[in-house]
mmCIF file of C-alpha atoms in Angstrom:
data_model
loop_
_atom_site.group_PDB
_atom_site.id
_atom_site.type_symbol
_atom_site.label_atom_id
_atom_site.label_comp_id
_atom_site.label_asym_id
_atom_site.label_seq_id
_atom_site.Cartn_x
_atom_site.Cartn_y
_atom_site.Cartn_z
ATOM 1 C CA UNK A 1 -24.750 -9.901 -5.746
ATOM 2 C CA UNK A 2 -21.167 -11.719 -4.809
ATOM 3 C CA UNK A 3 -19.068 -10.914 -7.602
ATOM 4 C CA UNK A 4 -16.051 -12.249 -9.702
ATOM 5 C CA UNK A 5 -14.328 -10.535 -11.773
ATOM 6 C CA UNK A 6 -11.947 -13.043 -14.352
ATOM 7 C CA UNK A 7 -10.003 -9.437 -15.988
ATOM 8 C CA UNK A 8 -10.400 -10.844 -19.405
ATOM 9 C CA UNK A 9 -12.595 -12.469 -21.258
ATOM 10 C CA UNK A 10 -10.173 -13.710 -24.061
ATOM 11 C CA UNK A 11 -7.105 -13.580 -24.387
ATOM 12 C CA UNK A 12 -4.631 -14.713 -27.502
ATOM 13 C CA UNK A 13 -0.721 -15.198 -26.406
ATOM 14 C CA UNK A 14 2.558 -16.802 -28.132
ATOM 15 C CA UNK A 15 3.357 -20.251 -26.941
ATOM 16 C CA UNK A 16 6.928 -19.707 -23.942
ATOM 17 C CA UNK A 17 5.151 -16.138 -23.018
ATOM 18 C CA UNK A 18 4.197 -15.738 -19.496
ATOM 19 C CA UNK A 19 1.350 -15.430 -19.553
ATOM 20 C CA UNK A 20 -1.130 -13.290 -15.905
ATOM 21 C CA UNK A 21 -4.681 -14.134 -15.076
ATOM 22 C CA UNK A 22 -6.741 -11.622 -12.742
ATOM 23 C CA UNK A 23 -8.869 -12.935 -10.887
ATOM 24 C CA UNK A 24 -10.688 -10.467 -8.071
ATOM 25 C CA UNK A 25 -13.563 -11.074 -6.081
ATOM 26 C CA UNK A 26 -15.049 -8.823 -3.787
ATOM 27 C CA UNK A 27 -17.147 -10.690 -0.720
ATOM 28 C CA UNK A 28 -14.216 -11.308 1.870
ATOM 29 C CA UNK A 29 -13.928 -15.202 0.619
ATOM 30 C CA UNK A 30 -11.700 -16.629 1.890
ATOM 31 C CA UNK A 31 -11.746 -20.009 -0.611
ATOM 32 C CA UNK A 32 -10.252 -18.660 -3.770
ATOM 33 C CA UNK A 33 -9.506 -21.370 -6.994
ATOM 34 C CA UNK A 34 -8.320 -21.540 -10.676
ATOM 35 C CA UNK A 35 -10.026 -24.596 -12.818
ATOM 36 C CA UNK A 36 -9.332 -25.325 -16.711
ATOM 37 C CA UNK A 37 -12.459 -26.233 -18.537
ATOM 38 C CA UNK A 38 -11.787 -28.384 -21.514
ATOM 39 C CA UNK A 39 -14.184 -30.538 -23.161
ATOM 40 C CA UNK A 40 -15.956 -33.912 -21.892
ATOM 41 C CA UNK A 41 -13.172 -33.348 -19.440
ATOM 42 C CA UNK A 42 -15.130 -30.965 -16.720
ATOM 43 C CA UNK A 43 -13.693 -28.373 -14.380
ATOM 44 C CA UNK A 44 -10.345 -29.829 -14.181
ATOM 45 C CA UNK A 45 -8.817 -27.716 -10.235
ATOM 46 C CA UNK A 46 -5.291 -26.176 -10.470
ATOM 47 C CA UNK A 47 -5.186 -24.640 -8.036
ATOM 48 C CA UNK A 48 -7.083 -23.094 -4.881
ATOM 49 C CA UNK A 49 -5.424 -20.987 -1.786
ATOM 50 C CA UNK A 50 -7.875 -20.868 1.354
ATOM 51 C CA UNK A 51 -6.160 -17.454 2.817
ATOM 52 C CA UNK A 52 -3.665 -14.881 1.538
ATOM 53 C CA UNK A 53 -0.915 -15.947 0.877
ATOM 54 C CA UNK A 54 -1.450 -19.209 1.328
ATOM 55 C CA UNK A 55 -1.724 -22.037 -1.778
ATOM 56 C CA UNK A 56 -2.372 -25.691 -2.536
ATOM 57 C CA UNK A 57 -1.526 -27.887 -5.829
ATOM 58 C CA UNK A 58 -4.778 -29.375 -7.645
ATOM 59 C CA UNK A 59 -5.260 -31.596 -9.500
ATOM 60 C CA UNK A 60 -3.353 -30.766 -13.149
ATOM 61 C CA UNK A 61 -0.652 -27.802 -11.665
ATOM 62 C CA UNK A 62 1.943 -28.693 -13.703
ATOM 63 C CA UNK A 63 2.956 -25.753 -15.396
ATOM 64 C CA UNK A 64 0.619 -23.340 -13.208
ATOM 65 C CA UNK A 65 1.512 -21.270 -10.719
ATOM 66 C CA UNK A 66 -0.411 -19.001 -8.632
ATOM 67 C CA UNK A 67 0.381 -16.162 -6.451
ATOM 68 C CA UNK A 68 -2.706 -14.678 -3.394
ATOM 69 C CA UNK A 69 -0.704 -11.388 -1.784
ATOM 70 C CA UNK A 70 -4.227 -10.036 -1.128
ATOM 71 C CA UNK A 71 -7.494 -11.840 0.612
ATOM 72 C CA UNK A 72 -9.010 -10.539 -2.377
ATOM 73 C CA UNK A 73 -7.343 -11.349 -5.598
ATOM 74 C CA UNK A 74 -6.244 -14.357 -6.457
ATOM 75 C CA UNK A 75 -4.082 -14.647 -9.504
ATOM 76 C CA UNK A 76 -2.566 -17.526 -12.053
ATOM 77 C CA UNK A 77 0.846 -17.780 -14.403
ATOM 78 C CA UNK A 78 1.471 -19.496 -16.583
ATOM 79 C CA UNK A 79 5.320 -19.780 -16.663
ATOM 80 C CA UNK A 80 5.848 -20.696 -20.086
ATOM 81 C CA UNK A 81 3.005 -20.435 -21.871
ATOM 82 C CA UNK A 82 2.022 -23.703 -24.391
ATOM 83 C CA UNK A 83 0.141 -24.727 -27.315
ATOM 84 C CA UNK A 84 -2.012 -27.012 -24.894
ATOM 85 C CA UNK A 85 -3.023 -24.725 -22.587
ATOM 86 C CA UNK A 86 -4.897 -23.367 -25.520
ATOM 87 C CA UNK A 87 -7.800 -23.373 -22.763
ATOM 88 C CA UNK A 88 -11.952 -21.239 -20.848
ATOM 89 C CA UNK A 89 -9.920 -20.608 -17.299
ATOM 90 C CA UNK A 90 -12.503 -20.051 -14.783
ATOM 91 C CA UNK A 91 -11.298 -18.572 -11.869
ATOM 92 C CA UNK A 92 -14.010 -18.993 -8.666
ATOM 93 C CA UNK A 93 -14.492 -18.367 -4.364
ATOM 94 C CA UNK A 94 -16.985 -19.470 -1.609
ATOM 95 C CA UNK A 95 -16.794 -18.713 2.328
ATOM 96 C CA UNK A 96 -15.546 -20.353 4.936
ATOM 97 C CA UNK A 97 -18.568 -20.775 7.166
ATOM 98 C CA UNK A 98 -21.239 -18.166 8.333
ATOM 99 C CA UNK A 99 -22.177 -17.234 11.376
ATOM 100 C CA UNK A 100 -21.242 -20.712 12.499
ATOM 101 C CA UNK A 101 -21.956 -22.685 9.882
ATOM 102 C CA UNK A 102 -20.932 -24.270 6.880
ATOM 103 C CA UNK A 103 -21.120 -22.304 3.489
ATOM 104 C CA UNK A 104 -20.088 -24.820 0.597
ATOM 105 C CA UNK A 105 -21.638 -22.012 -2.522
ATOM 106 C CA UNK A 106 -18.893 -21.174 -4.563
ATOM 107 C CA UNK A 107 -19.030 -18.179 -7.002
ATOM 108 C CA UNK A 108 -17.925 -17.980 -10.685
ATOM 109 C CA UNK A 109 -16.860 -15.016 -12.478
ATOM 110 C CA UNK A 110 -17.222 -15.364 -16.627
ATOM 111 C CA UNK A 111 -14.205 -17.088 -17.878
ATOM 112 C CA UNK A 112 -11.499 -16.283 -19.890
ATOM 113 C CA UNK A 113 -10.319 -18.417 -22.305
ATOM 114 C CA UNK A 114 -7.193 -18.298 -23.687
ATOM 115 C CA UNK A 115 -5.338 -18.976 -26.994
ATOM 116 C CA UNK A 116 -1.470 -20.566 -27.282
ATOM 117 C CA UNK A 117 -0.425 -20.268 -30.389
ATOM 118 C CA UNK B 1 -6.633 -38.096 -5.151
ATOM 119 C CA UNK B 2 -10.401 -38.008 -5.826
ATOM 120 C CA UNK B 3 -12.227 -39.793 -8.794
ATOM 121 C CA UNK B 4 -15.697 -38.533 -9.846
ATOM 122 C CA UNK B 5 -18.114 -40.907 -12.139
ATOM 123 C CA UNK B 6 -21.531 -38.840 -13.784
ATOM 124 C CA UNK B 7 -23.409 -39.483 -17.546
ATOM 125 C CA UNK B 8 -21.927 -37.962 -20.700
ATOM 126 C CA UNK B 9 -25.151 -37.555 -21.770
ATOM 127 C CA UNK B 10 -28.717 -37.563 -20.836
ATOM 128 C CA UNK B 11 -32.278 -36.851 -23.524
ATOM 129 C CA UNK B 12 -35.333 -36.651 -22.386
ATOM 130 C CA UNK B 13 -38.992 -34.400 -22.755
ATOM 131 C CA UNK B 14 -40.332 -31.315 -21.470
ATOM 132 C CA UNK B 15 -41.973 -31.943 -18.427
ATOM 133 C CA UNK B 16 -39.869 -35.576 -17.640
ATOM 134 C CA UNK B 17 -37.383 -36.087 -14.828
ATOM 135 C CA UNK B 18 -34.302 -36.766 -15.142
ATOM 136 C CA UNK B 19 -31.778 -38.068 -12.562
ATOM 137 C CA UNK B 20 -27.915 -37.357 -12.626
ATOM 138 C CA UNK B 21 -26.519 -40.167 -11.163
ATOM 139 C CA UNK B 22 -22.994 -38.942 -9.920
ATOM 140 C CA UNK B 23 -20.584 -41.700 -8.038
ATOM 141 C CA UNK B 24 -17.114 -40.207 -6.114
ATOM 142 C CA UNK B 25 -14.097 -41.087 -4.831
ATOM 143 C CA UNK B 26 -11.866 -39.293 -2.324
ATOM 144 C CA UNK B 27 -10.875 -38.519 1.507
ATOM 145 C CA UNK B 28 -11.948 -36.495 3.163
ATOM 146 C CA UNK B 29 -14.853 -36.261 2.003
ATOM 147 C CA UNK B 30 -17.013 -32.694 3.306
ATOM 148 C CA UNK B 31 -20.103 -32.648 0.761
ATOM 149 C CA UNK B 32 -20.961 -33.384 -2.625
ATOM 150 C CA UNK B 33 -23.030 -30.769 -4.701
ATOM 151 C CA UNK B 34 -24.621 -29.829 -7.413
ATOM 152 C CA UNK B 35 -23.689 -26.736 -10.390
ATOM 153 C CA UNK B 36 -25.835 -25.966 -14.266
ATOM 154 C CA UNK B 37 -24.203 -24.047 -16.438
ATOM 155 C CA UNK B 38 -25.721 -23.116 -20.123
ATOM 156 C CA UNK B 39 -23.543 -22.897 -22.760
ATOM 157 C CA UNK B 40 -21.653 -19.591 -22.085
ATOM 158 C CA UNK B 41 -22.059 -19.299 -19.043
ATOM 159 C CA UNK B 42 -20.735 -19.635 -15.839
ATOM 160 C CA UNK B 43 -21.924 -22.759 -13.119
ATOM 161 C CA UNK B 44 -23.899 -21.700 -10.729
ATOM 162 C CA UNK B 45 -25.323 -23.551 -7.727
ATOM 163 C CA UNK B 46 -27.564 -25.738 -7.262
ATOM 164 C CA UNK B 47 -27.872 -27.529 -4.331
ATOM 165 C CA UNK B 48 -24.968 -29.476 -1.349
ATOM 166 C CA UNK B 49 -25.563 -32.220 0.963
ATOM 167 C CA UNK B 50 -23.064 -32.995 3.651
ATOM 168 C CA UNK B 51 -25.228 -35.651 5.545
ATOM 169 C CA UNK B 52 -27.157 -39.048 3.700
ATOM 170 C CA UNK B 53 -30.530 -38.028 2.548
ATOM 171 C CA UNK B 54 -32.972 -35.863 0.737
ATOM 172 C CA UNK B 55 -32.651 -32.059 -0.168
ATOM 173 C CA UNK B 56 -35.173 -30.327 -2.177
ATOM 174 C CA UNK B 57 -34.740 -26.832 -4.338
ATOM 175 C CA UNK B 58 -37.929 -25.988 -5.898
ATOM 176 C CA UNK B 59 -37.636 -28.619 -8.980
ATOM 177 C CA UNK B 60 -34.369 -29.541 -8.417
ATOM 178 C CA UNK B 61 -33.231 -32.639 -5.617
ATOM 179 C CA UNK B 62 -30.322 -33.691 -4.439
ATOM 180 C CA UNK B 63 -29.583 -36.619 -2.644
ATOM 181 C CA UNK B 64 -26.436 -38.221 -1.327
ATOM 182 C CA UNK B 65 -24.936 -41.681 0.158
ATOM 183 C CA UNK B 66 -22.086 -41.411 2.688
ATOM 184 C CA UNK B 67 -21.920 -45.212 2.614
ATOM 185 C CA UNK B 68 -22.578 -45.641 -0.899
ATOM 186 C CA UNK B 69 -20.028 -42.773 -1.714
ATOM 187 C CA UNK B 70 -23.131 -42.435 -4.435
ATOM 188 C CA UNK B 71 -25.591 -39.300 -5.272
ATOM 189 C CA UNK B 72 -28.157 -37.530 -7.768
ATOM 190 C CA UNK B 73 -30.114 -34.901 -8.632
ATOM 191 C CA UNK B 74 -33.785 -35.187 -9.153
ATOM 192 C CA UNK B 75 -34.159 -32.084 -11.812
ATOM 193 C CA UNK B 76 -38.317 -32.992 -12.158
ATOM 194 C CA UNK B 77 -41.296 -31.746 -14.557
ATOM 195 C CA UNK B 78 -38.330 -30.542 -17.561
ATOM 196 C CA UNK B 79 -38.568 -27.416 -18.695
ATOM 197 C CA UNK B 80 -36.315 -26.892 -22.108
ATOM 198 C CA UNK B 81 -34.536 -23.635 -20.331
ATOM 199 C CA UNK B 82 -33.073 -27.117 -17.805
ATOM 200 C CA UNK B 83 -30.969 -27.436 -21.031
ATOM 201 C CA UNK B 84 -27.138 -27.458 -19.813
ATOM 202 C CA UNK B 85 -24.124 -29.155 -18.316
ATOM 203 C CA UNK B 86 -24.245 -30.572 -14.437
ATOM 204 C CA UNK B 87 -21.716 -31.376 -12.576
ATOM 205 C CA UNK B 88 -21.149 -32.594 -9.117
ATOM 206 C CA UNK B 89 -18.559 -31.402 -7.020
ATOM 207 C CA UNK B 90 -16.851 -33.113 -3.618
ATOM 208 C CA UNK B 91 -15.271 -30.675 -0.885
ATOM 209 C CA UNK B 92 -12.616 -32.393 1.196
ATOM 210 C CA UNK B 93 -8.963 -31.772 2.510
ATOM 211 C CA UNK B 94 -10.426 -29.579 5.935
ATOM 212 C CA UNK B 95 -13.227 -28.692 3.495
ATOM 213 C CA UNK B 96 -11.523 -26.054 1.116
ATOM 214 C CA UNK B 97 -10.754 -28.674 -1.414
ATOM 215 C CA UNK B 98 -13.918 -28.510 -4.397
ATOM 216 C CA UNK B 99 -13.750 -30.508 -7.393
ATOM 217 C CA UNK B 100 -15.876 -31.570 -10.142
ATOM 218 C CA UNK B 101 -16.741 -33.976 -12.849
ATOM 219 C CA UNK B 102 -16.358 -33.883 -16.392
ATOM 220 C CA UNK B 103 -19.788 -33.083 -16.093
ATOM 221 C CA UNK B 104 -23.774 -34.494 -17.656
ATOM 222 C CA UNK B 105 -25.451 -32.816 -21.189
ATOM 223 C CA UNK B 106 -29.115 -32.677 -19.823
ATOM 224 C CA UNK B 107 -31.002 -32.009 -22.925
ATOM 225 C CA UNK B 108 -34.574 -30.863 -23.490
ATOM 226 C CA UNK B 109 -36.721 -31.361 -26.756
ATOM 227 C CA UNK B 110 -40.444 -30.179 -26.911
#
């Protein structure tokens, strides 16, 4: 089974703290994603990566950065946490191709519920 | 950028059929996916359409019309366990970027 593991299920941080959310996948997937999920807004893409050390901004990158030093690990960094970053954060991974065919399924971690106080 | 539109809520009875529509605007479109998410759980993949037409997987089917920038997910023979949120998602930007809609909450009543 594909496993995407997020380091914490629940996290409480103070305003202004630097926060690291870690995500590890065990299926050698090229693509990795970070989303935040808020009621009524669905999953909004923060950043994604298609290879080691490669990163692309998603739709709401402001206030966030990412790091992908190893293929299996994709970290989300909140440089200075603010209360409006209180949310559920979801990490996902997907392969690009298998045997020449494009694979599309993304696998998600269980999420980290971050509260900034 | 991209935008995806889908209804926010649908309610139906057990055994009924529900269709969830999704319209999208995007550049570099590669395909439309559907995901299911139960309360407290992670989204899980249901289906993917890259070409026009219908894809059937058991009780669930998904349709795509690229010319209309439109797709739908059809849930047949609804069961209580189908109560969940359903998201459409587009793949774009050289097939790397995966962007989601706001989701449709499906409630199945007895």
